[in-house]
Amino acid sequence: MAIVSRNEQQLAAESYIMNVFDMVQKRNAHQPEFLQAVKELFNTIQPVFVQHPEYIKYGVLERITEPDRIISFRVSWVDDQNRVQVNRGYRVQFNDTIGPYKGGIRFHPTVNESIIKFLGFEQIFKNALTGLPIGGGKGGADFDPKGKSDREIMHFCQAYMTELSNYIGPDVDVPAGDIGVGAREIGYMFGQYKRLKSYQAGVLTGKGVGYGGSLGRTEATGYGVIYFVNEMLKEKGLSLEGSTVVVSGSGNVATYAMQKAMQLGAKVVACSDSNGYIYDPDGIKLETVKEIKEGVRGRIKEYVDKHPNAEYYEGCTGIWSIPCDIALPCATQNELDVESATLLIQNGVKAVAEGANMPCSLEAVDLFIENGILFGPGKAANAGGVAVSALEMSQNSMRLSWTFEEVDSKLQDIMKNIYRKATTCADKYGYSGNLVAGANISGFLTVAEAMMAHGVY
Ligand code: NAP
């Protein structure tokens, strides 16, 4: 048997990762978000291939970066003026090695194949981190829900589900919500699925509690982010009590991150939407935000009409110039760049956690880590939503409903466990304190081991 030195193994691992990245880049040249997500993973997993050279032989990286399948379809519907509208719908079924495909549906005009693939790719490792048996997928459409009537939203959701229903099922692929898809949209899609295929509670998650939804699902992602931040802070002898928090976005994730942060004694001073941000030095009044965003589906600037002490600023990135202890980007991808990261660090930020998926650019993440800022990557910090979705699937299978307290307690355990797994892996693979690397490696190992067990296909 040839004796291979550790150095040779390191070189072999490095060149394998570089070669696969070149191949992925060539194959997906026009998909910058997808390439960014792949790069973020590849930057951290070299030590895994030193310990597991067999993964190279079995082409684990080549296989894991190519989705099992991409479904793209026309969604035709009729608007309130009786005009025919056509959108493009997607479902990327990325990897079902450890369970049925699981991941949200996004309705936003920026949706394209690159965005859905980056989200689906991240979902593989996030889902593995939860410790629950769910694979990675994502879907969406380039449909803009803004300014649409309730009837138009319903017709669009029905048209989207008419096609999607051919590819999903409780043991195959279980979509949920994401940007632009909340309880209302899930309700319309569930109704359409039922009409087409029969009642199957477990085909979608994020359902209304009255027809198979789980208590605590609405709050899960935002609460989970704060439970994760709590673990990061505790390790350094810090706490949320008395801290100042800035949150971007004012949708599902942002709202419940703000709520839990406030419950734990933090003062949230700013939040935003895609037009601008509000700064309330007295602390954001969450009831007003909810009234505007969940009630009348208005714009965040309306907040200052009710609270004259607060200020409204046009544009999104300015929110990161507000001094805070904890920054939580909870809106969308690449919303926090290196300039914003520099400002946050100059202003004394202690912790940053990604409520959104890939909200920080690669350079911003590197800067936080280099400066010793506690940094919770999205794969770990926002995994609470999909974790409670998996709990919703369990309740649907058992035909049972757990109480809010039961679900919340399981969520807290899952988030603590994710934090522990990420720190343990970071330590073991030479990245102590780097939760990006720890989360990537932990999620990756779970999926890679299962892929090896299943053989090449
Ligand atoms: P949401 O309820 O639709 O809210 C999205 C928020 O982000 C809104 O305030 C929206 O403002 C803002 N936003 C959207 N696009 C933007 C842009 N291009 N620039 C600035 N702001 C923008 O969606 P959500 O469910 O909270 O999702 C937010 C993020 O969390 C996404 O990255 C999503 O993938 C991630 N995430 C969600 C879940 C979940 O369970 N929902 C789980 C894990 C991760 P407008 O109202 O002006 O559009």
Short mmCIF file of C-alpha atoms and ligand atoms in Angstrom, two decimals:
data_model
loop_
_atom_site.label_atom_id
_atom_site.label_comp_id
_atom_site.label_asym_id
_atom_site.label_seq_id
_atom_site.Cartn_x
_atom_site.Cartn_y
_atom_site.Cartn_z
CA MET A 1 0.00 0.00 0.00
CA ALA A 2 1.43 3.41 -0.97
CA ILE A 3 2.12 5.73 1.97
CA VAL A 4 0.59 9.15 1.29
CA SER A 5 1.86 12.05 3.43
CA ARG A 6 -0.55 14.50 4.99
CA ASN A 7 0.88 17.24 2.80
CA GLU A 8 0.14 15.23 -0.34
CA GLN A 9 -3.39 14.62 0.89
CA GLN A 10 -3.85 18.35 1.46
CA LEU A 11 -2.63 19.13 -2.05
CA ALA A 12 -4.86 16.44 -3.53
CA ALA A 13 -7.87 17.80 -1.64
CA GLU A 14 -7.11 21.38 -2.69
CA SER A 15 -6.66 20.54 -6.34
CA TYR A 16 -9.81 18.38 -6.37
CA ILE A 17 -11.90 21.22 -4.90
CA MET A 18 -10.41 23.74 -7.35
CA ASN A 19 -11.04 21.47 -10.33
CA VAL A 20 -14.63 20.84 -9.34
CA PHE A 21 -15.19 24.57 -8.82
CA ASP A 22 -13.80 25.27 -12.31
CA MET A 23 -16.21 22.71 -13.72
CA VAL A 24 -19.17 24.15 -11.77
CA GLN A 25 -18.21 27.65 -12.92
CA LYS A 26 -18.08 26.60 -16.58
CA ARG A 27 -21.37 24.77 -16.35
CA ASN A 28 -23.15 27.62 -14.55
CA ALA A 29 -21.35 30.64 -15.93
CA HIS A 30 -24.39 32.92 -15.81
CA GLN A 31 -25.54 32.03 -12.29
CA PRO A 32 -23.63 34.36 -9.90
CA GLU A 33 -25.71 33.66 -6.78
CA PHE A 34 -25.40 29.90 -7.22
CA LEU A 35 -21.64 30.18 -7.75
CA GLN A 36 -21.37 32.39 -4.64
CA ALA A 37 -23.13 29.75 -2.52
CA VAL A 38 -20.92 26.97 -3.90
CA LYS A 39 -17.78 29.04 -3.32
CA GLU A 40 -18.79 29.75 0.26
CA LEU A 41 -19.03 26.01 0.93
CA PHE A 42 -15.89 25.08 -1.01
CA ASN A 43 -13.80 27.74 0.83
CA THR A 44 -14.21 25.77 4.07
CA ILE A 45 -14.33 22.05 3.29
CA GLN A 46 -10.75 21.21 2.31
CA PRO A 47 -9.98 19.51 5.68
CA VAL A 48 -12.92 17.14 5.14
CA PHE A 49 -11.31 15.79 1.96
CA VAL A 50 -7.99 15.31 3.76
CA GLN A 51 -9.75 13.07 6.28
CA HIS A 52 -12.00 11.43 3.68
CA PRO A 53 -10.06 10.94 0.43
CA GLU A 54 -12.68 8.34 -0.54
CA TYR A 55 -15.12 11.23 -1.18
CA ILE A 56 -12.86 12.29 -4.06
CA LYS A 57 -12.95 8.85 -5.65
CA TYR A 58 -16.73 8.77 -5.39
CA GLY A 59 -17.19 12.24 -6.92
CA VAL A 60 -19.16 13.60 -3.97
CA LEU A 61 -18.58 17.26 -4.87
CA GLU A 62 -19.37 16.81 -8.58
CA ARG A 63 -22.63 15.10 -7.63
CA ILE A 64 -23.69 17.40 -4.80
CA THR A 65 -23.34 20.56 -6.94
CA GLU A 66 -25.58 19.25 -9.72
CA PRO A 67 -29.30 19.22 -8.80
CA ASP A 68 -31.16 15.93 -9.07
CA ARG A 69 -33.49 17.83 -11.40
CA ILE A 70 -34.68 21.32 -12.27
CA ILE A 71 -38.30 21.78 -13.22
CA SER A 72 -39.22 24.98 -15.02
CA PHE A 73 -42.73 25.70 -16.22
CA ARG A 74 -45.09 28.32 -17.61
CA VAL A 75 -47.63 29.81 -15.21
CA SER A 76 -50.50 31.45 -17.13
CA TRP A 77 -53.23 33.34 -15.30
CA VAL A 78 -55.76 36.12 -15.92
CA ASP A 79 -55.50 39.46 -14.08
CA ASP A 80 -58.32 41.72 -12.87
CA GLN A 81 -58.38 43.53 -16.22
CA ASN A 82 -58.96 40.20 -17.97
CA ARG A 83 -55.49 40.25 -19.47
CA VAL A 84 -53.55 37.01 -19.79
CA GLN A 85 -50.32 37.07 -17.78
CA VAL A 86 -47.45 34.62 -18.07
CA ASN A 87 -44.79 33.98 -15.43
CA ARG A 88 -42.02 31.42 -15.14
CA GLY A 89 -42.25 28.91 -12.29
CA TYR A 90 -39.45 26.73 -10.90
CA ARG A 91 -38.82 23.84 -8.56
CA VAL A 92 -35.25 22.71 -8.03
CA GLN A 93 -35.07 19.25 -6.43
CA PHE A 94 -31.46 19.42 -5.38
CA ASN A 95 -30.65 16.46 -3.18
CA ASP A 96 -32.89 13.89 -1.46
CA THR A 97 -30.20 11.70 0.06
CA ILE A 98 -31.36 12.12 3.65
CA GLY A 99 -35.09 12.71 3.10
CA PRO A 100 -37.74 14.18 0.81
CA TYR A 101 -36.86 17.49 -0.85
CA LYS A 102 -37.78 20.33 1.49
CA GLY A 103 -37.53 24.07 0.95
CA GLY A 104 -39.67 27.13 0.41
CA ILE A 105 -41.31 28.80 -2.57
CA ARG A 106 -40.36 32.40 -3.38
CA PHE A 107 -42.56 34.79 -5.37
CA HIS A 108 -40.50 37.84 -6.30
CA PRO A 109 -39.73 39.55 -9.64
CA THR A 110 -35.99 38.83 -9.21
CA VAL A 111 -36.49 35.05 -9.12
CA ASN A 112 -34.47 33.14 -11.74
CA GLU A 113 -32.71 29.79 -11.96
CA SER A 114 -29.56 31.08 -10.25
CA ILE A 115 -31.48 32.35 -7.20
CA ILE A 116 -33.50 29.16 -6.85
CA LYS A 117 -30.38 27.01 -7.23
CA PHE A 118 -28.40 28.96 -4.61
CA LEU A 119 -31.30 28.63 -2.20
CA GLY A 120 -31.76 24.93 -2.96
CA PHE A 121 -28.04 24.24 -2.58
CA GLU A 122 -27.86 25.96 0.84
CA GLN A 123 -31.00 24.13 1.89
CA ILE A 124 -29.27 20.73 1.55
CA PHE A 125 -26.79 21.53 4.33
CA LYS A 126 -29.15 23.58 6.47
CA ASN A 127 -31.67 20.75 6.52
CA ALA A 128 -28.94 18.25 7.40
CA LEU A 129 -27.87 20.48 10.30
CA THR A 130 -31.33 20.30 11.86
CA GLY A 131 -30.77 16.58 12.46
CA LEU A 132 -34.13 15.83 10.83
CA PRO A 133 -34.63 13.60 7.76
CA ILE A 134 -35.16 16.23 5.05
CA GLY A 135 -33.38 16.78 1.74
CA GLY A 136 -32.81 20.08 -0.06
CA GLY A 137 -35.03 21.81 -2.61
CA LYS A 138 -36.44 25.23 -3.45
CA GLY A 139 -39.00 26.75 -5.78
CA GLY A 140 -40.55 29.98 -6.88
CA ALA A 141 -41.69 32.22 -9.68
CA ASP A 142 -40.79 35.64 -11.08
CA PHE A 143 -44.25 36.83 -10.04
CA ASP A 144 -44.50 40.15 -8.19
CA PRO A 145 -47.21 39.98 -5.49
CA LYS A 146 -46.92 43.74 -4.80
CA GLY A 147 -50.00 45.67 -5.89
CA LYS A 148 -51.94 42.53 -6.82
CA SER A 149 -55.50 42.03 -5.60
CA ASP A 150 -56.37 39.09 -3.38
CA ARG A 151 -58.17 37.50 -6.33
CA GLU A 152 -55.08 37.83 -8.54
CA ILE A 153 -52.88 36.28 -5.83
CA MET A 154 -55.33 33.37 -5.55
CA HIS A 155 -55.42 32.77 -9.29
CA PHE A 156 -51.65 32.92 -9.57
CA CYS A 157 -51.18 30.45 -6.67
CA GLN A 158 -53.72 28.07 -8.23
CA ALA A 159 -52.02 28.24 -11.62
CA TYR A 160 -48.58 27.68 -10.06
CA MET A 161 -49.81 24.68 -8.06
CA THR A 162 -51.62 23.16 -11.05
CA GLU A 163 -48.22 22.47 -12.60
CA LEU A 164 -46.20 21.94 -9.40
CA SER A 165 -48.64 19.31 -8.12
CA ASN A 166 -47.23 16.84 -10.67
CA TYR A 167 -43.87 16.81 -8.93
CA ILE A 168 -44.49 17.02 -5.16
CA GLY A 169 -45.95 14.79 -2.43
CA PRO A 170 -45.61 14.18 1.33
CA ASP A 171 -42.79 11.64 0.84
CA VAL A 172 -41.29 13.19 -2.29
CA ASP A 173 -41.02 16.96 -2.05
CA VAL A 174 -42.66 19.22 0.54
CA PRO A 175 -42.56 22.96 -0.24
CA ALA A 176 -43.18 25.80 2.25
CA GLY A 177 -43.13 29.63 2.20
CA ASP A 178 -40.34 32.12 1.56
CA ILE A 179 -40.25 35.74 0.31
CA GLY A 180 -43.71 36.67 -0.96
CA VAL A 181 -45.25 33.37 0.16
CA GLY A 182 -46.93 33.39 3.57
CA ALA A 183 -49.98 31.73 5.12
CA ARG A 184 -52.39 33.21 2.55
CA GLU A 185 -50.45 31.89 -0.46
CA ILE A 186 -49.83 28.48 1.16
CA GLY A 187 -53.60 28.26 1.82
CA TYR A 188 -54.46 28.92 -1.84
CA MET A 189 -51.83 26.43 -3.04
CA PHE A 190 -52.95 23.78 -0.56
CA GLY A 191 -56.57 24.21 -1.69
CA GLN A 192 -55.57 23.73 -5.32
CA TYR A 193 -53.43 20.67 -4.55
CA LYS A 194 -56.37 19.13 -2.68
CA ARG A 195 -58.74 19.74 -5.60
CA LEU A 196 -56.30 18.13 -8.04
CA LYS A 197 -54.92 15.20 -6.04
CA SER A 198 -56.95 14.67 -2.80
CA TYR A 199 -56.34 15.80 0.76
CA GLN A 200 -52.78 15.12 1.87
CA ALA A 201 -51.88 17.23 4.87
CA GLY A 202 -48.13 16.66 4.55
CA VAL A 203 -47.71 18.01 1.02
CA LEU A 204 -46.98 21.60 2.12
CA THR A 205 -45.86 23.17 5.38
CA GLY A 206 -46.65 26.57 6.80
CA LYS A 207 -50.35 25.72 6.57
CA GLY A 208 -53.00 27.40 8.71
CA VAL A 209 -53.30 25.80 12.14
CA GLY A 210 -56.94 24.91 11.44
CA TYR A 211 -56.06 22.55 8.56
CA GLY A 212 -52.83 20.77 9.45
CA GLY A 213 -50.43 23.62 10.23
CA SER A 214 -48.16 23.57 13.26
CA LEU A 215 -48.38 26.02 16.10
CA GLY A 216 -45.11 27.94 16.23
CA ARG A 217 -44.30 27.64 12.50
CA THR A 218 -45.00 31.34 11.84
CA GLU A 219 -42.59 32.37 14.59
CA ALA A 220 -40.03 29.59 14.05
CA THR A 221 -37.41 31.17 11.78
CA GLY A 222 -37.25 34.48 13.65
CA TYR A 223 -37.36 32.89 17.10
CA GLY A 224 -34.75 30.35 15.98
CA VAL A 225 -32.39 33.15 14.90
CA ILE A 226 -32.57 34.65 18.38
CA TYR A 227 -32.12 31.29 20.12
CA PHE A 228 -29.00 30.85 18.00
CA VAL A 229 -27.72 34.37 18.81
CA ASN A 230 -28.33 33.62 22.48
CA GLU A 231 -26.03 30.60 22.28
CA MET A 232 -23.30 32.63 20.53
CA LEU A 233 -23.55 35.40 23.15
CA LYS A 234 -23.66 33.03 26.13
CA GLU A 235 -20.35 31.48 25.14
CA LYS A 236 -18.71 34.93 25.40
CA GLY A 237 -20.46 35.86 28.64
CA LEU A 238 -22.78 38.30 26.83
CA SER A 239 -26.57 38.44 26.64
CA LEU A 240 -29.44 40.01 24.70
CA GLU A 241 -30.65 41.80 27.84
CA GLY A 242 -30.00 45.53 27.41
CA SER A 243 -28.46 45.18 23.94
CA THR A 244 -29.33 47.33 20.91
CA VAL A 245 -30.47 45.42 17.83
CA VAL A 246 -30.89 46.40 14.16
CA VAL A 247 -32.96 44.12 11.93
CA SER A 248 -33.36 44.46 8.17
CA GLY A 249 -36.67 43.51 6.55
CA SER A 250 -40.10 43.55 8.14
CA GLY A 251 -41.48 40.28 6.81
CA ASN A 252 -41.94 36.95 8.51
CA VAL A 253 -38.36 36.35 9.66
CA ALA A 254 -37.67 39.96 10.71
CA THR A 255 -40.94 40.34 12.63
CA TYR A 256 -40.47 37.30 14.83
CA ALA A 257 -36.74 37.88 15.32
CA MET A 258 -37.69 41.35 16.63
CA GLN A 259 -40.41 39.88 18.85
CA LYS A 260 -38.16 37.29 20.51
CA ALA A 261 -35.26 39.76 20.86
CA MET A 262 -37.61 42.18 22.66
CA GLN A 263 -38.97 39.39 24.89
CA LEU A 264 -35.38 38.65 25.94
CA GLY A 265 -34.75 42.26 26.93
CA ALA A 266 -33.16 43.75 23.81
CA LYS A 267 -34.08 47.11 22.30
CA VAL A 268 -34.72 46.89 18.55
CA VAL A 269 -34.17 50.34 17.04
CA ALA A 270 -34.52 49.80 13.28
CA CYS A 271 -36.13 47.67 10.59
CA SER A 272 -36.81 48.09 6.85
CA ASP A 273 -38.56 47.05 3.66
CA SER A 274 -37.35 47.15 0.07
CA ASN A 275 -37.96 50.93 -0.12
CA GLY A 276 -36.28 52.19 3.04
CA TYR A 277 -35.78 51.87 6.79
CA ILE A 278 -37.14 53.31 10.02
CA TYR A 279 -35.08 54.29 13.04
CA ASP A 280 -36.91 54.59 16.34
CA PRO A 281 -34.51 55.58 19.14
CA ASP A 282 -37.21 54.72 21.72
CA GLY A 283 -37.43 51.15 20.40
CA ILE A 284 -39.58 49.83 17.53
CA LYS A 285 -43.25 49.26 18.44
CA LEU A 286 -43.82 45.84 16.94
CA GLU A 287 -47.62 46.11 16.98
CA THR A 288 -47.38 49.02 14.54
CA VAL A 289 -45.03 47.10 12.23
CA LYS A 290 -47.40 44.12 12.28
CA GLU A 291 -50.41 46.32 11.60
CA ILE A 292 -48.66 47.82 8.56
CA LYS A 293 -47.02 44.70 7.11
CA GLU A 294 -49.35 41.83 8.13
CA GLY A 295 -52.58 43.82 8.30
CA VAL A 296 -52.90 46.38 5.51
CA ARG A 297 -49.80 45.14 3.61
CA GLY A 298 -48.49 48.71 3.51
CA ARG A 299 -45.01 50.28 3.45
CA ILE A 300 -42.70 50.61 6.45
CA LYS A 301 -42.53 54.41 6.05
CA GLU A 302 -46.13 54.58 7.36
CA TYR A 303 -44.63 53.79 10.81
CA VAL A 304 -43.47 57.40 11.30
CA ASP A 305 -47.06 58.69 10.87
CA LYS A 306 -47.89 56.91 14.15
CA HIS A 307 -44.59 57.50 15.95
CA PRO A 308 -43.31 61.02 15.20
CA ASN A 309 -40.11 60.41 17.20
CA ALA A 310 -39.06 57.85 14.62
CA GLU A 311 -37.29 58.70 11.37
CA TYR A 312 -37.68 57.22 7.89
CA TYR A 313 -34.85 57.00 5.35
CA GLU A 314 -35.14 55.97 1.70
CA GLY A 315 -32.89 53.10 0.56
CA CYS A 316 -31.91 49.87 2.30
CA THR A 317 -28.18 49.82 3.01
CA GLY A 318 -28.16 52.92 5.28
CA ILE A 319 -29.69 50.78 8.04
CA TRP A 320 -26.22 49.31 8.74
CA SER A 321 -24.86 52.75 9.66
CA ILE A 322 -26.97 52.71 12.84
CA PRO A 323 -24.79 51.78 15.85
CA CYS A 324 -25.88 48.48 17.43
CA ASP A 325 -24.62 45.50 19.42
CA ILE A 326 -26.38 42.94 17.27
CA ALA A 327 -27.16 43.13 13.54
CA LEU A 328 -29.65 40.75 11.98
CA PRO A 329 -29.98 40.88 8.17
CA CYS A 330 -33.41 39.29 7.62
CA ALA A 331 -34.48 40.59 4.17
CA THR A 332 -32.71 39.11 1.16
CA GLN A 333 -29.45 37.92 -0.43
CA ASN A 334 -26.41 40.21 -0.66
CA GLU A 335 -28.04 43.06 1.27
CA LEU A 336 -24.99 43.60 3.50
CA ASP A 337 -21.73 44.31 1.66
CA VAL A 338 -18.20 44.99 2.82
CA GLU A 339 -18.83 48.76 3.27
CA SER A 340 -21.78 48.04 5.54
CA ALA A 341 -19.76 45.43 7.43
CA THR A 342 -16.96 47.98 7.94
CA LEU A 343 -19.44 50.51 9.35
CA LEU A 344 -20.97 47.96 11.71
CA ILE A 345 -17.53 46.97 13.00
CA GLN A 346 -16.47 50.62 13.43
CA ASN A 347 -19.66 51.21 15.41
CA GLY A 348 -18.89 48.34 17.79
CA VAL A 349 -21.16 45.50 16.62
CA LYS A 350 -20.63 42.36 18.71
CA ALA A 351 -22.70 39.76 16.87
CA VAL A 352 -24.20 39.33 13.40
CA ALA A 353 -26.60 36.52 12.50
CA GLU A 354 -28.14 35.84 9.08
CA GLY A 355 -31.92 35.54 9.31
CA ALA A 356 -32.09 35.76 5.51
CA ASN A 357 -30.32 33.37 3.15
CA MET A 358 -26.85 34.63 2.11
CA PRO A 359 -27.60 38.27 3.06
CA CYS A 360 -23.89 39.03 3.62
CA SER A 361 -21.45 39.07 0.72
CA LEU A 362 -18.47 36.68 0.96
CA GLU A 363 -16.18 39.66 1.63
CA ALA A 364 -18.43 40.97 4.42
CA VAL A 365 -18.44 37.54 6.11
CA ASP A 366 -14.64 37.34 5.91
CA LEU A 367 -14.35 40.81 7.46
CA PHE A 368 -16.61 39.90 10.40
CA ILE A 369 -14.63 36.72 11.06
CA GLU A 370 -11.23 38.44 10.72
CA ASN A 371 -12.36 41.05 13.26
CA GLY A 372 -13.54 38.47 15.78
CA ILE A 373 -17.22 39.44 15.47
CA LEU A 374 -19.54 36.59 16.48
CA PHE A 375 -21.04 35.49 13.17
CA GLY A 376 -24.00 33.11 12.73
CA PRO A 377 -24.30 31.94 9.10
CA GLY A 378 -27.79 31.53 7.61
CA LYS A 379 -27.45 27.77 7.18
CA ALA A 380 -27.32 27.48 10.95
CA ALA A 381 -28.99 30.62 12.31
CA ASN A 382 -32.17 30.53 10.19
CA ALA A 383 -32.65 26.74 10.21
CA GLY A 384 -35.45 27.01 12.80
CA GLY A 385 -38.08 27.56 10.11
CA VAL A 386 -37.37 24.41 8.17
CA ALA A 387 -36.91 22.50 11.42
CA VAL A 388 -40.44 23.37 12.56
CA SER A 389 -41.68 22.60 9.03
CA ALA A 390 -40.25 19.11 9.54
CA LEU A 391 -42.07 18.99 12.91
CA GLU A 392 -45.25 19.96 11.02
CA MET A 393 -44.65 16.97 8.70
CA SER A 394 -44.26 14.71 11.76
CA GLN A 395 -47.52 15.97 13.27
CA ASN A 396 -49.30 15.47 9.91
CA SER A 397 -48.04 11.87 9.68
CA MET A 398 -49.13 11.13 13.25
CA ARG A 399 -52.41 13.08 12.83
CA LEU A 400 -51.61 14.92 16.05
CA SER A 401 -51.09 18.57 17.03
CA TRP A 402 -48.49 19.60 19.54
CA THR A 403 -48.97 22.67 21.74
CA PHE A 404 -47.07 25.88 21.03
CA GLU A 405 -44.91 25.20 24.10
CA GLU A 406 -44.01 21.70 22.91
CA VAL A 407 -43.00 22.97 19.47
CA ASP A 408 -41.09 25.94 20.90
CA SER A 409 -39.20 23.73 23.31
CA LYS A 410 -38.21 21.35 20.48
CA LEU A 411 -37.14 24.39 18.41
CA GLN A 412 -34.93 25.64 21.25
CA ASP A 413 -33.29 22.21 21.55
CA ILE A 414 -32.72 22.03 17.79
CA MET A 415 -31.11 25.49 17.66
CA LYS A 416 -28.84 24.67 20.62
CA ASN A 417 -27.91 21.43 18.94
CA ILE A 418 -27.09 23.17 15.64
CA TYR A 419 -24.87 25.62 17.52
CA ARG A 420 -23.12 22.74 19.30
CA LYS A 421 -22.60 20.79 16.07
CA ALA A 422 -21.18 23.86 14.29
CA THR A 423 -18.75 24.68 17.12
CA THR A 424 -17.66 21.05 17.53
CA CYS A 425 -16.97 20.65 13.80
CA ALA A 426 -15.17 24.00 13.67
CA ASP A 427 -12.87 22.88 16.51
CA LYS A 428 -12.30 19.42 15.07
CA TYR A 429 -11.38 20.64 11.58
CA GLY A 430 -9.07 23.51 12.60
CA TYR A 431 -11.52 26.42 12.36
CA SER A 432 -12.16 27.18 16.04
CA GLY A 433 -14.67 30.01 16.46
CA ASN A 434 -15.63 30.00 12.75
CA LEU A 435 -19.28 28.94 12.63
CA VAL A 436 -19.43 29.33 8.84
CA ALA A 437 -16.87 26.55 8.47
CA GLY A 438 -18.37 24.51 11.32
CA ALA A 439 -21.91 24.64 9.92
CA ASN A 440 -20.74 23.87 6.38
CA ILE A 441 -18.66 20.89 7.46
CA SER A 442 -21.27 19.45 9.81
CA GLY A 443 -24.07 19.64 7.22
CA PHE A 444 -21.82 18.43 4.43
CA LEU A 445 -20.56 15.38 6.35
CA THR A 446 -24.09 14.20 7.12
CA VAL A 447 -25.10 14.30 3.46
CA ALA A 448 -21.78 12.99 2.10
CA GLU A 449 -21.85 9.96 4.42
CA ALA A 450 -25.38 9.09 3.26
CA MET A 451 -24.37 9.56 -0.40
CA MET A 452 -21.48 7.13 0.11
CA ALA A 453 -23.85 4.62 1.70
CA HIS A 454 -26.28 4.81 -1.21
CA GLY A 455 -23.65 4.18 -3.91
CA VAL A 456 -23.14 6.16 -7.10
CA TYR A 457 -26.27 7.07 -9.03
P1 NAP B 1 -41.13 38.07 3.56
O1 NAP B 1 -42.06 37.80 4.67
O2 NAP B 1 -41.65 38.14 2.19
O3 NAP B 1 -40.33 39.40 3.92
C1 NAP B 1 -39.24 39.81 3.16
C2 NAP B 1 -38.79 41.15 3.67
O4 NAP B 1 -37.57 41.50 3.03
C3 NAP B 1 -39.77 42.27 3.39
O5 NAP B 1 -39.67 43.24 4.37
C4 NAP B 1 -39.27 42.80 2.04
O6 NAP B 1 -39.64 44.12 1.76
C5 NAP B 1 -37.79 42.69 2.24
N1 NAP B 1 -37.12 42.53 0.93
C6 NAP B 1 -37.39 41.61 -0.02
N2 NAP B 1 -36.61 41.77 -1.09
C7 NAP B 1 -35.83 42.81 -0.80
C8 NAP B 1 -34.81 43.48 -1.50
N3 NAP B 1 -34.45 43.12 -2.74
N4 NAP B 1 -34.19 44.52 -0.87
C9 NAP B 1 -34.56 44.89 0.39
N5 NAP B 1 -35.53 44.29 1.10
C10 NAP B 1 -36.15 43.28 0.52
O7 NAP B 1 -39.97 36.95 3.51
P2 NAP B 1 -39.34 36.16 4.73
O8 NAP B 1 -40.00 34.83 4.77
O9 NAP B 1 -39.26 36.99 5.94
O10 NAP B 1 -37.86 35.87 4.16
C11 NAP B 1 -36.79 36.79 4.37
C12 NAP B 1 -35.46 36.06 4.17
O11 NAP B 1 -35.37 34.97 5.09
C13 NAP B 1 -35.25 35.45 2.79
O12 NAP B 1 -33.87 35.48 2.48
C14 NAP B 1 -35.67 34.00 3.00
O13 NAP B 1 -35.08 33.13 2.04
C15 NAP B 1 -35.11 33.76 4.39
N6 NAP B 1 -35.71 32.65 5.14
C16 NAP B 1 -37.04 32.59 5.35
C17 NAP B 1 -37.56 31.54 6.10
C18 NAP B 1 -39.02 31.46 6.43
O14 NAP B 1 -39.41 30.56 7.18
N7 NAP B 1 -39.87 32.36 5.95
C19 NAP B 1 -36.71 30.54 6.60
C20 NAP B 1 -35.34 30.67 6.38
C21 NAP B 1 -34.83 31.71 5.66
P3 NAP B 1 -40.90 44.43 0.79
O15 NAP B 1 -42.11 44.16 1.62
O16 NAP B 1 -40.72 45.84 0.41
O17 NAP B 1 -40.75 43.48 -0.36
#
